Coordinates of C-alpha atoms in Angstrom, one line a residue:
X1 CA 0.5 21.5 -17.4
X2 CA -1.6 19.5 -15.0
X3 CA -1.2 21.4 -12.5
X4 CA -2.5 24.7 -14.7
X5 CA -5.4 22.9 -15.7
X6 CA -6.2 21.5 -12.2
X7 CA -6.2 25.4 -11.1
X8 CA -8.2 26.4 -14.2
X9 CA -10.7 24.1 -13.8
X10 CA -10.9 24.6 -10.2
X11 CA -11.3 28.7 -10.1
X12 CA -13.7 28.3 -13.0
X13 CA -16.6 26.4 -11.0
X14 CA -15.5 27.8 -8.0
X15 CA -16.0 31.4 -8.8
X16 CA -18.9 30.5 -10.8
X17 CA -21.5 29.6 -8.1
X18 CA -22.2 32.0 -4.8
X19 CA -22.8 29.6 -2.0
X20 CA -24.4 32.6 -0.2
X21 CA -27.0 33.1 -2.5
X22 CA -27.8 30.0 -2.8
X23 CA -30.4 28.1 0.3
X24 CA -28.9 24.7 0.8
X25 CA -32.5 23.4 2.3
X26 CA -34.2 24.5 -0.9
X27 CA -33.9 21.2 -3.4
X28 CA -35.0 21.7 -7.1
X29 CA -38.5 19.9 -8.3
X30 CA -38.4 16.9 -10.1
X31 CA -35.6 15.5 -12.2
X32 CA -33.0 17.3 -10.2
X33 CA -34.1 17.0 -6.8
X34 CA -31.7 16.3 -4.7
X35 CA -29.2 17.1 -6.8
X36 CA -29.2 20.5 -8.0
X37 CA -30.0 22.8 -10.7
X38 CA -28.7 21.5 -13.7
X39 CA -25.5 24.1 -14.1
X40 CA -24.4 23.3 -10.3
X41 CA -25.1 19.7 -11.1
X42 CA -22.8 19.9 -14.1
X43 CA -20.0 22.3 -11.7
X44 CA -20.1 19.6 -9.1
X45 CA -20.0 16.3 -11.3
X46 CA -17.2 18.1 -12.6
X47 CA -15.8 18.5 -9.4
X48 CA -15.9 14.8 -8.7
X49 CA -14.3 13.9 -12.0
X50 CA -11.6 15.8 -10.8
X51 CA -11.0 14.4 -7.3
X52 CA -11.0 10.6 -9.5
X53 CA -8.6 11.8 -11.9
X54 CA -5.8 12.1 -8.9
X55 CA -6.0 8.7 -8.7
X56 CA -4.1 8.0 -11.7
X57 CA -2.2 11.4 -11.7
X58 CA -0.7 10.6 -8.1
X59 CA 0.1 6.6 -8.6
X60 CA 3.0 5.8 -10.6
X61 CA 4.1 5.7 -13.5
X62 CA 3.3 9.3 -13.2
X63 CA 3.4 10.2 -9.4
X64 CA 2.4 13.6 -9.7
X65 CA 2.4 14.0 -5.8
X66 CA 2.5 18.1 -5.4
X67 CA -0.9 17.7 -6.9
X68 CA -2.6 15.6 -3.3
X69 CA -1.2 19.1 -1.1
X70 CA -4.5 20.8 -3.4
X71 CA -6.1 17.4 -5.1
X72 CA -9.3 16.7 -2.7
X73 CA -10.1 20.6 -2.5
X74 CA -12.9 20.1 -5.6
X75 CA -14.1 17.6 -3.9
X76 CA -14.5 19.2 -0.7
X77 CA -16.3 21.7 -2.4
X78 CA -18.9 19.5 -4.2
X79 CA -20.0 17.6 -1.4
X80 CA -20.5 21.0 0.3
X81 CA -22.3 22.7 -2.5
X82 CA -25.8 21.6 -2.1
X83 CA -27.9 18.9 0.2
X84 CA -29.5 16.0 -1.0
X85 CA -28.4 12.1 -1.3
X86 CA -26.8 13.6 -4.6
X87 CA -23.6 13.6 -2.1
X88 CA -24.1 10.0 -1.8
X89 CA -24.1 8.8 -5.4
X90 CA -21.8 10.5 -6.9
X91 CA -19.3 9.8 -4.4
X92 CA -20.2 6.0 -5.0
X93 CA -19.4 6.7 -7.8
X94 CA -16.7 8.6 -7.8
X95 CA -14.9 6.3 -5.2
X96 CA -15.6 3.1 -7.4
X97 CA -14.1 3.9 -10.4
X98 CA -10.9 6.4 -8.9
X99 CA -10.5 2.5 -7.6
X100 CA -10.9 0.8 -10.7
X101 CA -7.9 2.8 -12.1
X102 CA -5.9 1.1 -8.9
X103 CA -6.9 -1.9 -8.6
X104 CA -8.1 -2.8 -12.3
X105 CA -4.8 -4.8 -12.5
X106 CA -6.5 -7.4 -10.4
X107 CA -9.5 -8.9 -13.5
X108 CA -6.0 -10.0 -15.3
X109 CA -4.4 -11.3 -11.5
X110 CA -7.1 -13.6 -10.3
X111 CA -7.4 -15.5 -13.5
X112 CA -3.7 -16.6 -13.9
X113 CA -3.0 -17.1 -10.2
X114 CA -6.5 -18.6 -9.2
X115 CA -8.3 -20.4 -12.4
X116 CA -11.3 -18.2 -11.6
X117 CA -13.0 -16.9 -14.6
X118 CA -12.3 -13.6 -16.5
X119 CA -15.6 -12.6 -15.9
X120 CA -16.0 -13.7 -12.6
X121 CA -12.7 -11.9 -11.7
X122 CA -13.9 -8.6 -13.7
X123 CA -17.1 -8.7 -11.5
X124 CA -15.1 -9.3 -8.1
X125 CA -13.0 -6.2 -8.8
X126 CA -16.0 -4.3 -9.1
X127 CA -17.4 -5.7 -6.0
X128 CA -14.2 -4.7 -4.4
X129 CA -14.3 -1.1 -6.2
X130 CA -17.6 -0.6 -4.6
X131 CA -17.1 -1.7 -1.5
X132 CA -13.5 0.6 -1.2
X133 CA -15.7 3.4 -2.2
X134 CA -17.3 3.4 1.3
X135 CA -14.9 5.6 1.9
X136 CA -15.5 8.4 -0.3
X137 CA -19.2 7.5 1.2
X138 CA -18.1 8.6 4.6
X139 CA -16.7 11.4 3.6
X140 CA -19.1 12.9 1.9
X141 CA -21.8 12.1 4.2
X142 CA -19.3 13.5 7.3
X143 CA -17.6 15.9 6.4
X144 CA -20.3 18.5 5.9
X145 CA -22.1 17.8 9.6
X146 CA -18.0 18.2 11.1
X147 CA -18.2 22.1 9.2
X148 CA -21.5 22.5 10.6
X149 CA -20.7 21.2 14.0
X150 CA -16.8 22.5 14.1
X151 CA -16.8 25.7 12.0
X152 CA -13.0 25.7 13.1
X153 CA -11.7 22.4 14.3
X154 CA -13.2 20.3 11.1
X155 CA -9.8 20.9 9.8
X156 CA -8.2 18.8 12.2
X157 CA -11.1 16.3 12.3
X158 CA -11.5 15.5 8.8
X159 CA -7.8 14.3 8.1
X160 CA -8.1 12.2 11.3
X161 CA -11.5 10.8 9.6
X162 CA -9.5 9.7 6.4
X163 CA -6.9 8.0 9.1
X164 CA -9.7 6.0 10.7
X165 CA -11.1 4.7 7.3
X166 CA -7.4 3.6 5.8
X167 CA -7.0 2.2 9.2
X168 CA -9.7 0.7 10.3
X169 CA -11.6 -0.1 7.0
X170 CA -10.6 -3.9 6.1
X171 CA -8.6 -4.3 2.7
X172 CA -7.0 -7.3 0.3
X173 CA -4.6 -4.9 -0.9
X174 CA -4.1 -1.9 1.5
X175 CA -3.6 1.5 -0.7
X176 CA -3.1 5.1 2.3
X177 CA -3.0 8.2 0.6
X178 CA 0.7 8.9 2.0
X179 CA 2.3 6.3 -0.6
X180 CA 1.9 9.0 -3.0
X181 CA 4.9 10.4 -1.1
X182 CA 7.3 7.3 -1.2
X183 CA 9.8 9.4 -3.4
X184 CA 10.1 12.4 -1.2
X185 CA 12.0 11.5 1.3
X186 CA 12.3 14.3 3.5
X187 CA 8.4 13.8 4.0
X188 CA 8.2 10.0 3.9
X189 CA 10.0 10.3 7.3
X190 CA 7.4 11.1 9.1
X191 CA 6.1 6.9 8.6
X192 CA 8.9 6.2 11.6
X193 CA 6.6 8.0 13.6
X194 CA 3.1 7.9 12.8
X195 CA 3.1 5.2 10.1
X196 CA 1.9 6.4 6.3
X197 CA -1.4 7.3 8.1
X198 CA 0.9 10.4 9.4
X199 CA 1.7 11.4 5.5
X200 CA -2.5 10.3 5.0
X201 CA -3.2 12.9 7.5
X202 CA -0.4 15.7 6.4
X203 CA -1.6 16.0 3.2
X204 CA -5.5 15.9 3.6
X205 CA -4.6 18.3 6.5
X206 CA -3.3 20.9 3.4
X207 CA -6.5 20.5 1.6
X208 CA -8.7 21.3 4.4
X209 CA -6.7 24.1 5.1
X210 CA -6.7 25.2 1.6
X211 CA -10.2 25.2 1.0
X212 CA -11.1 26.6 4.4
X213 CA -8.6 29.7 3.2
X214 CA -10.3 30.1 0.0
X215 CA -14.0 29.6 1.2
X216 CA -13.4 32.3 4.1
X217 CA -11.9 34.8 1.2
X218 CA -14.7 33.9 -0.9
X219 CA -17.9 34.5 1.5
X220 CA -16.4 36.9 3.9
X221 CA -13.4 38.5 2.4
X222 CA -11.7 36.9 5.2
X223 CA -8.0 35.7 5.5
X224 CA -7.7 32.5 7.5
X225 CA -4.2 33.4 8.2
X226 CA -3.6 31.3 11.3
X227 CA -4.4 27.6 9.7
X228 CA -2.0 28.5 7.3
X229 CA 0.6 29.2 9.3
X230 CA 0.2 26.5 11.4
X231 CA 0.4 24.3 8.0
X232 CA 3.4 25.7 6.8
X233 CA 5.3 25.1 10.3
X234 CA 4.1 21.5 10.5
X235 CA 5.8 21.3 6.8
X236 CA 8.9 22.8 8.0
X237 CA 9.4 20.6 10.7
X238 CA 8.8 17.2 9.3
X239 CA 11.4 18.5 6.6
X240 CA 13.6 19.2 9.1
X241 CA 12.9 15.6 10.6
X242 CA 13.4 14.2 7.4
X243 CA 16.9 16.3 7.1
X244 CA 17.9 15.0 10.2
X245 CA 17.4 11.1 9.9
X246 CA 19.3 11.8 6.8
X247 CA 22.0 12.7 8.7
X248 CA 21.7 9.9 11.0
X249 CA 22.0 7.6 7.5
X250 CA 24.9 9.4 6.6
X251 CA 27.0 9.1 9.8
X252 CA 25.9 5.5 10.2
X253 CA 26.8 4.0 7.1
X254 CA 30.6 4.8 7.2
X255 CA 30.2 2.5 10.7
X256 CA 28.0 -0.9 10.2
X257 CA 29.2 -3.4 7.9
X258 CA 28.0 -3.6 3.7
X259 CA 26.4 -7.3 2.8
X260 CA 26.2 -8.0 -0.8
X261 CA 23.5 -9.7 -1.8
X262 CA 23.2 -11.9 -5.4
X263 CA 19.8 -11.8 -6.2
X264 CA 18.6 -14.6 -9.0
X265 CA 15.7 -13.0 -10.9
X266 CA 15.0 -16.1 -13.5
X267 CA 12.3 -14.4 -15.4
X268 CA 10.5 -18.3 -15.3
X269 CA 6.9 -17.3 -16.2
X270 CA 3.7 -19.6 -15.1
X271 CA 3.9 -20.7 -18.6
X272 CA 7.5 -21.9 -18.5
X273 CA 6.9 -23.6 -15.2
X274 CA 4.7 -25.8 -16.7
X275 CA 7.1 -26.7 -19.8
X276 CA 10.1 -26.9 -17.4
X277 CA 10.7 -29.6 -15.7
X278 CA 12.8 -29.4 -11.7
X279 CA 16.1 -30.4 -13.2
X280 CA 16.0 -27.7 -16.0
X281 CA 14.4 -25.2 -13.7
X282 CA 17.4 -26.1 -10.8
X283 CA 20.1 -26.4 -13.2
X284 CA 19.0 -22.4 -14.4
X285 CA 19.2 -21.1 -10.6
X286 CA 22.8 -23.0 -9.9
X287 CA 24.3 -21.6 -13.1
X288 CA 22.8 -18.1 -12.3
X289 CA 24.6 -18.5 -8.8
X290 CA 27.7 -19.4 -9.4
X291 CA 27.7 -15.7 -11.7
X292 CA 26.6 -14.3 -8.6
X293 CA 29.5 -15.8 -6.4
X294 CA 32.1 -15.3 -8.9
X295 CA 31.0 -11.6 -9.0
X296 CA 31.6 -11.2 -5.3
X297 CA 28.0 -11.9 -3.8
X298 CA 27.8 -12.4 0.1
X299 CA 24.0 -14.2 0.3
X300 CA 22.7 -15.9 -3.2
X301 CA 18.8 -15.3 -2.8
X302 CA 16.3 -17.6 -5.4
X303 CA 12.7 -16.9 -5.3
X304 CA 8.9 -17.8 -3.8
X305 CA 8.5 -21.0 -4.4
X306 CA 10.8 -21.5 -7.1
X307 CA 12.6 -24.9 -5.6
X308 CA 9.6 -27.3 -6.2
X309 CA 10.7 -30.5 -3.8
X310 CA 8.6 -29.9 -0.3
X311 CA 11.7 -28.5 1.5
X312 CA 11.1 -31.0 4.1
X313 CA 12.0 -33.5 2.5
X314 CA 15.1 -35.6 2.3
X315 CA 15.6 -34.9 -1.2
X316 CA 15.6 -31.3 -0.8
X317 CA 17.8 -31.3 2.1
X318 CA 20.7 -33.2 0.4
X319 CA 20.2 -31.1 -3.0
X320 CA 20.4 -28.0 -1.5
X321 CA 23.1 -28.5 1.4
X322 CA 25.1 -29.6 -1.6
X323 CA 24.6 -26.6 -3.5
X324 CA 25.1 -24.4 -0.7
X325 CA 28.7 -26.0 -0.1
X326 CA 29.3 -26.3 -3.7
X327 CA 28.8 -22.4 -4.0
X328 CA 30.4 -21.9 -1.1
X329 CA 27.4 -19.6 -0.1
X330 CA 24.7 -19.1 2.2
X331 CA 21.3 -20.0 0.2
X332 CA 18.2 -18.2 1.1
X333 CA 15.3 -19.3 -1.1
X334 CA 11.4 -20.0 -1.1
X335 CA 9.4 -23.3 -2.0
X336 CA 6.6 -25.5 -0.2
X337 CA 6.8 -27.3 3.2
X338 CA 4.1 -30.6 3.3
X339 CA 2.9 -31.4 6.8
X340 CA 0.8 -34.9 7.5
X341 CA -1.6 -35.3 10.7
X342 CA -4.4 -37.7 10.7
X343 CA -3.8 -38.6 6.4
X344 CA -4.3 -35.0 5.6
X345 CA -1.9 -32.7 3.9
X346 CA -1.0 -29.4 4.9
X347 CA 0.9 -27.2 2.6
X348 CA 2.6 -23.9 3.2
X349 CA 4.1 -21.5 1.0
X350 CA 7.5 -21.3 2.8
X351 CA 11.1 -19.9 2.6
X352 CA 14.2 -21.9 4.6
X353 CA 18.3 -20.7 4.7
X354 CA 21.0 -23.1 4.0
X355 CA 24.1 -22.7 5.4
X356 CA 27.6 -24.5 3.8
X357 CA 28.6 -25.1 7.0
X358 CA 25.5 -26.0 9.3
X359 CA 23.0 -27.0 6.9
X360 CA 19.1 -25.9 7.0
X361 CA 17.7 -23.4 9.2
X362 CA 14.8 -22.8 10.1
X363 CA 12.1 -23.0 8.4
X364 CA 9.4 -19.7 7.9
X365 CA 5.8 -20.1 6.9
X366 CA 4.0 -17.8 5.0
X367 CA 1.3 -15.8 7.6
X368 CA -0.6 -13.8 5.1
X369 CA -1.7 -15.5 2.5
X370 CA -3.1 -14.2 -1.0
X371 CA -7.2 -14.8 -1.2
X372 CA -8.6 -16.8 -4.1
X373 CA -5.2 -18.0 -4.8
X374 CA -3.8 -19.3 -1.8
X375 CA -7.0 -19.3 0.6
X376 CA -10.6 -19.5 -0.7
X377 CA -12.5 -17.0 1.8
X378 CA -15.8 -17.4 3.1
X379 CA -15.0 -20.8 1.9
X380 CA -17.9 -22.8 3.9
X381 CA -20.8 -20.1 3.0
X382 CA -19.9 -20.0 -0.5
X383 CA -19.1 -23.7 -1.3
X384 CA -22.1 -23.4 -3.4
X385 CA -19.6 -21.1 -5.5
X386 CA -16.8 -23.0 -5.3
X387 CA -17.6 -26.2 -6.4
X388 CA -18.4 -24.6 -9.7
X389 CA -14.2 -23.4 -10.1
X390 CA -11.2 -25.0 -10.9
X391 CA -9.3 -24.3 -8.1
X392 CA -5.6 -24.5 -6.7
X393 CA -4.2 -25.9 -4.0
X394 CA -5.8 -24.6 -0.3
X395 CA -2.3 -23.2 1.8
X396 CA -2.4 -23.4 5.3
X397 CA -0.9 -20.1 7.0
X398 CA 2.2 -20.0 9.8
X399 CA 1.5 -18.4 13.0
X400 CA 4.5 -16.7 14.4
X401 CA 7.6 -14.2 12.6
X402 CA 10.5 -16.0 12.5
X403 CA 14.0 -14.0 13.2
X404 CA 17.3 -16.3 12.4
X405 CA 20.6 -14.9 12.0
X406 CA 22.7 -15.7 9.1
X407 CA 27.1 -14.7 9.6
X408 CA 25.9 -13.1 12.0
X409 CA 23.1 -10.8 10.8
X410 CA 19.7 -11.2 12.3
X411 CA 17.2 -11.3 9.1
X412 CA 13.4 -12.5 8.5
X413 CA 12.2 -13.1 5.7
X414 CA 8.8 -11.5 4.1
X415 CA 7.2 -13.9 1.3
X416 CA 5.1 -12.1 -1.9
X417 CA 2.2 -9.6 -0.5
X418 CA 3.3 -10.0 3.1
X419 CA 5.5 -6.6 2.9
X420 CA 2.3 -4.6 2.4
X421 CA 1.3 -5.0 5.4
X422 CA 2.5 -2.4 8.2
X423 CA 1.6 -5.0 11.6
X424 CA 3.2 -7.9 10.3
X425 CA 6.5 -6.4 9.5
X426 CA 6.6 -4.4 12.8
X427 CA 6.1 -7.9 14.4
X428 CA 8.9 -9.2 12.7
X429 CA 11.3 -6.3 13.7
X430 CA 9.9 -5.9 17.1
X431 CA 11.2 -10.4 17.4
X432 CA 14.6 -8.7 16.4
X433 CA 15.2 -8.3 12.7
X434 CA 17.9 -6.1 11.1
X435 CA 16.8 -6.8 7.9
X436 CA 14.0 -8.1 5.6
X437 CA 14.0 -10.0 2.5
X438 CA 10.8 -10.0 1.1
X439 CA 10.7 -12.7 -1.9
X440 CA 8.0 -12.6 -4.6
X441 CA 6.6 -14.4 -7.7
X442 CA 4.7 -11.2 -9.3
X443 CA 4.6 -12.6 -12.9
X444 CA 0.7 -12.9 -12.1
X445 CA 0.4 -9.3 -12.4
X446 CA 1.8 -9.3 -15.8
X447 CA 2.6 -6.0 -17.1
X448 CA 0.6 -3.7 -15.0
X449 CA 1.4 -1.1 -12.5
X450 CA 0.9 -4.0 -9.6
X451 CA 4.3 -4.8 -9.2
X452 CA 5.2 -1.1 -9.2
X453 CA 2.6 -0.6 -6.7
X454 CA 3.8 -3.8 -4.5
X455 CA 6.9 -2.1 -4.7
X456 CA 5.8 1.2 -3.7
X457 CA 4.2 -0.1 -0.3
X458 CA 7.4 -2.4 -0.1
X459 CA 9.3 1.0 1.1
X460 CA 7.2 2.2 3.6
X461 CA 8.0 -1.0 5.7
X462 CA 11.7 0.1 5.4
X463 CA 10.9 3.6 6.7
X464 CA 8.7 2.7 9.2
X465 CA 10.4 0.5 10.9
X466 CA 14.2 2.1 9.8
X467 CA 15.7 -1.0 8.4
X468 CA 16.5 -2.0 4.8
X469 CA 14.9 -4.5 2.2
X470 CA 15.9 -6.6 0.1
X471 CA 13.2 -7.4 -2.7
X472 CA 13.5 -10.0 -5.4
X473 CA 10.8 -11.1 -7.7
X474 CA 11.3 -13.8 -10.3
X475 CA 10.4 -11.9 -13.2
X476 CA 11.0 -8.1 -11.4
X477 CA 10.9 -5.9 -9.9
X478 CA 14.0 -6.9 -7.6
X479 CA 15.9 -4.1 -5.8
X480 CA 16.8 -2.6 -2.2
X481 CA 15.4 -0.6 -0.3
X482 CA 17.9 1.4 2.6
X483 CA 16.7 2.1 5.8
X484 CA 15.1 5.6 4.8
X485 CA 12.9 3.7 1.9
X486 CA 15.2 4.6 -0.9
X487 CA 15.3 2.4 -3.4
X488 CA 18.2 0.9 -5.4
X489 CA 18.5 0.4 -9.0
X490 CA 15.4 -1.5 -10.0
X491 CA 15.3 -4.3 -12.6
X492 CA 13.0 -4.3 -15.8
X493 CA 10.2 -6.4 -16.0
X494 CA 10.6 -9.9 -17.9
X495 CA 14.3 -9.7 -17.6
X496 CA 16.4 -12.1 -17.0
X497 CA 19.0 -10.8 -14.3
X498 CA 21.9 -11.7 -11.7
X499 CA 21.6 -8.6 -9.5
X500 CA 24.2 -7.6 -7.0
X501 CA 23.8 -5.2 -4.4
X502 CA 25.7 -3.3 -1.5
X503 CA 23.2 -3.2 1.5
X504 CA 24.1 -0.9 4.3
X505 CA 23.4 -2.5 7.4
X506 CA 22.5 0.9 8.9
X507 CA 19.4 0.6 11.5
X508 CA 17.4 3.8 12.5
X509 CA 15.9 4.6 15.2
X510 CA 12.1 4.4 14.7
X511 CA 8.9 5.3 17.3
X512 CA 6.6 3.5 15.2
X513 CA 8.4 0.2 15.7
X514 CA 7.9 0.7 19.3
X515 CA 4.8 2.3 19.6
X516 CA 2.8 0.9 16.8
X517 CA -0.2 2.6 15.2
X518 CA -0.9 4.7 18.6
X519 CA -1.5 7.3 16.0
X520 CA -4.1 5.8 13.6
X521 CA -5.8 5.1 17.0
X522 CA -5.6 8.6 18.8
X523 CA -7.6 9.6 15.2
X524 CA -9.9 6.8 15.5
X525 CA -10.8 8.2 19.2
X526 CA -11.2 12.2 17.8
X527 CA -12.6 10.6 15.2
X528 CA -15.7 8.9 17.4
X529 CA -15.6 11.6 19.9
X530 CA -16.5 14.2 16.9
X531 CA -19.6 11.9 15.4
X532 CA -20.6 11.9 19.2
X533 CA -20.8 15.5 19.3
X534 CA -22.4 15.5 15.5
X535 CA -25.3 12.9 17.4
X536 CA -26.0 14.4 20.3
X537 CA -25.8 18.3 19.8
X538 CA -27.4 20.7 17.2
X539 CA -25.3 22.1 14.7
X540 CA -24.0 25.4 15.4
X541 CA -25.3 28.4 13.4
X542 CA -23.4 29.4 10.3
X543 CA -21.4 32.4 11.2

């Protein structure tokens, strides 16, 4: 059905408006100028509303992802319709508030986790939906000189524009277009090459081609033939890559070792932490455990922050070697580590092993931490702010991955929004980890599509660097993810659960782990290469 009245709507303004009668240079008197006459105004606000409306329609719950092959071709067409800075506002527009419906999660985040006001937090999500819509700015302010300028290559040029703006553009939560494809898995291959900016690129690739097919037809009768082609063989053979590391899987995992893994999903909400004292709280994880082990669990795994003693401490050391020995178990869990130099504290949100035979491990700080909750930014220039807000307590970030082995297995572990993040992970495979165990406390998010989405970016770490993940969060969503970024049965929200599952230890072999982003950047250099030419030469003549 939505894919019917995508088309409809589509071939209805489409068809309705001859570009060739129709003298771009000539802009309307008064109200509409720059914008228009009031029926292509209408046709291309239309347009707009439909490029927004895949933001929803493409991001789960519903993930309609065969819609992004077609989904940007309105939009193409409305920022190509007419001149004028009416290209400019409505794709302010347009980009703020396809954002709000991914990121509107965050007025109800910042609150709980942060003590900042409701309405200060609805007004910095609308800062941040503004400021993401710079891309949809560029876009429609580039893409139109690239036609003019590359009446053929602008195909090629515009995907690797979208690449060097998910890339390059600086984000709190990272979102790349590619995620829409994190349940096809023939496709989501492609990240152990290029990264998601290779699924980014892919699929804007399609619409370009699409639209260049159907405007050709339109004004000249003409069949662009060869762009399509050349789309439908780059289809065929990242299937055919993503066949092929499924073989790999398949042949592997009859030949590496299966760990199972008891995951302790409490379901302890902010509001129960502060009713619950340590002993009630402690005494709920053990008896969870013990379910675990008697079920035939490998590693028991508590969550961030959920052991409230600073886990440097002797206290925590003998309660938690004891456990660990009483389980008969390895114990991998999160909680705070307190450092003192010169009377001053330093916290860090932390996560530590204990072994029943050797003890502690090492210890790994959290790198990334979470703005507003964890870290106040711009924290000296807006003091003046500040000082107004009840705030929590200011953690103090680790510097390096840390890669410990555990019976054997060589692990790191990847604390709340740290598994969003493509570098950081890489960094932490690249020191030599087989696996990743990424623990979270998303009960801030409440019932929202966040923790769907943190899951969702959660498997392209797993693809891209060809390892699995194991995720728990205190109230959900805890799974794993296998090396190909398939996901395991997932929990429910809110749900109490002990949660045991077979991980295959299967590595892949993966470019992007060694390599890096060399592909983001090779479109970041055609990128600047392309506005060069735009600068320097005149636009070549319509053909």
């Amino acid at each position: 059905m939505a894919l019917e009245l995508f088309a409809f709507s589509f071939g209805f303004f489409y068809n309705t408006i001859d570009l060739k009668k129709k003298n771009d240079n000539q802009k309307p008197p008064g109200l509409w100028k720059g914008y228009g006459n009031p029926r292509l105004l209408f046709l291309r606000l239309g347009a707009f509303g439909l490029a927004i409306a895949q933001y929803p329609l493409l991001n789960i719950p519903l993930n309609l992802w065969p819609l992004h092959w077609i989904s940007w071709i309105p939009f193409i067409w409305a920022i190509r319709a007419q001149k004028g800075r009416g290209n400019l506002l409505f794709a302010y527009i347009g980009g703020t508030i396809g954002n709000l419906f991914l990121f509107s999660w965050i007025a109800e985040f910042i609150p709980n986790f942060s003590n900042v006001p409701k309405p200060v937090s609805m007004l910095l999500v609308f800062v941040l939906c503004s400021y993401l819509s710079l891309q949809w700015m560029a876009l429609a302010v580039l893409i139109p000189r690239l036609v003019k300028h590359f009446p053929r290559a602008w195909i090629f040029l515009a995907p690797a524009l979208v690449v060097t703006l998910e890339f390059l553009m600086p984000q709190i939560f990272p979102y790349m277009q590619g995620l829409s494809h994190f349940r096809v898995n023939p496709v989501y291959q492609l990240a152990s090459i290029t990264g998601v900016y290779g699924i980014s690129y892919l699929l804007f690739f399609s619409n370009c081609v699409f639209y260049h097919a159907l405007d050709g037809f339109r004004r000249k009768r003409t069949f662009y033939w060869k762009p399509l082609l050349l789309l439908m063989i780059s289809v065929i053979l990242v299937l055919g890559y993503g066949w092929w590391r499924g073989v790999q899987y398949r042949q592997k995992s009859t030949q590496v070792p299966t760990l199972t893994v008891g995951l302790i999903q409490s379901n302890i909400t902010p509001h129960q932490h502060r009713k619950m004292g340590f002993q009630q709280i402690h005494q709920l994880y053990l008896d969870m455990s013990r379910e675990a082990v008697s079920r035939g669990a490998d590693w028991i795994i508590w969550s961030e922050g959920e052991f409230k003693p600073h886990l440097n401490s002797p206290v925590a050391r003998e309660i938690l070697e004891r456990d660990s020995r009483e389980l008969g178990r390895p114990l991998l869990l999160g909680g705070f580590h307190m450092k003192y130099k010169n009377g001053r504290r330093f916290p860090s949100n932390s996560a530590i092993q204990v072994d029943p035979e050797t003890g502690l491990g090492r210890r790994y700080d959290k790198r990334m931490l979470v703005p507003f909750g964890e870290y106040l930014p711009f924290e000296k220039q807006l003091s003046f702010i500040y000082r107004h807000l009840s705030r929590r307590q200011v953690l103090y970030p680790g510097k390096d991955p840390v890669v410990q082995k555990l019976q054997g297995i060589p692990y790191a572990f990847l604390i709340c929004y740290e598994a969003i993040f493509p570098s950081l992970v890489r960094e932490s495979v690249r020191a030599g980890a087989h696996l990743l165990v990424n623990i979270t406390y998303d009960a801030w998010f409440g019932r929202t599509s966040a923790p769907y989405q943190h899951l969702m970016l959660a498997t392209a770490r797993s693809v891209e660097n060809g390892i699995p993940l194991v995720r728990l969060g205190t109230t959900g969503i805890s799974t794993v993810i296998d090396a190909l970024g398939r996901t395991g049965e997932q929990s429910e929200l809110f749900q109490p659960r002990v949660l045991l599952y077979p991980v295959k230890l299967v590595r892949l072999p993966s470019l992007y782990t060694r390599i890096g982003n060399l592909f983001s950047w090779i479109c970041v250099l055609f990128t600047v290469l392309g506005l060069i030419h735009v600068i320097i030469k005149p636009a070549l003549p319509r053909s």
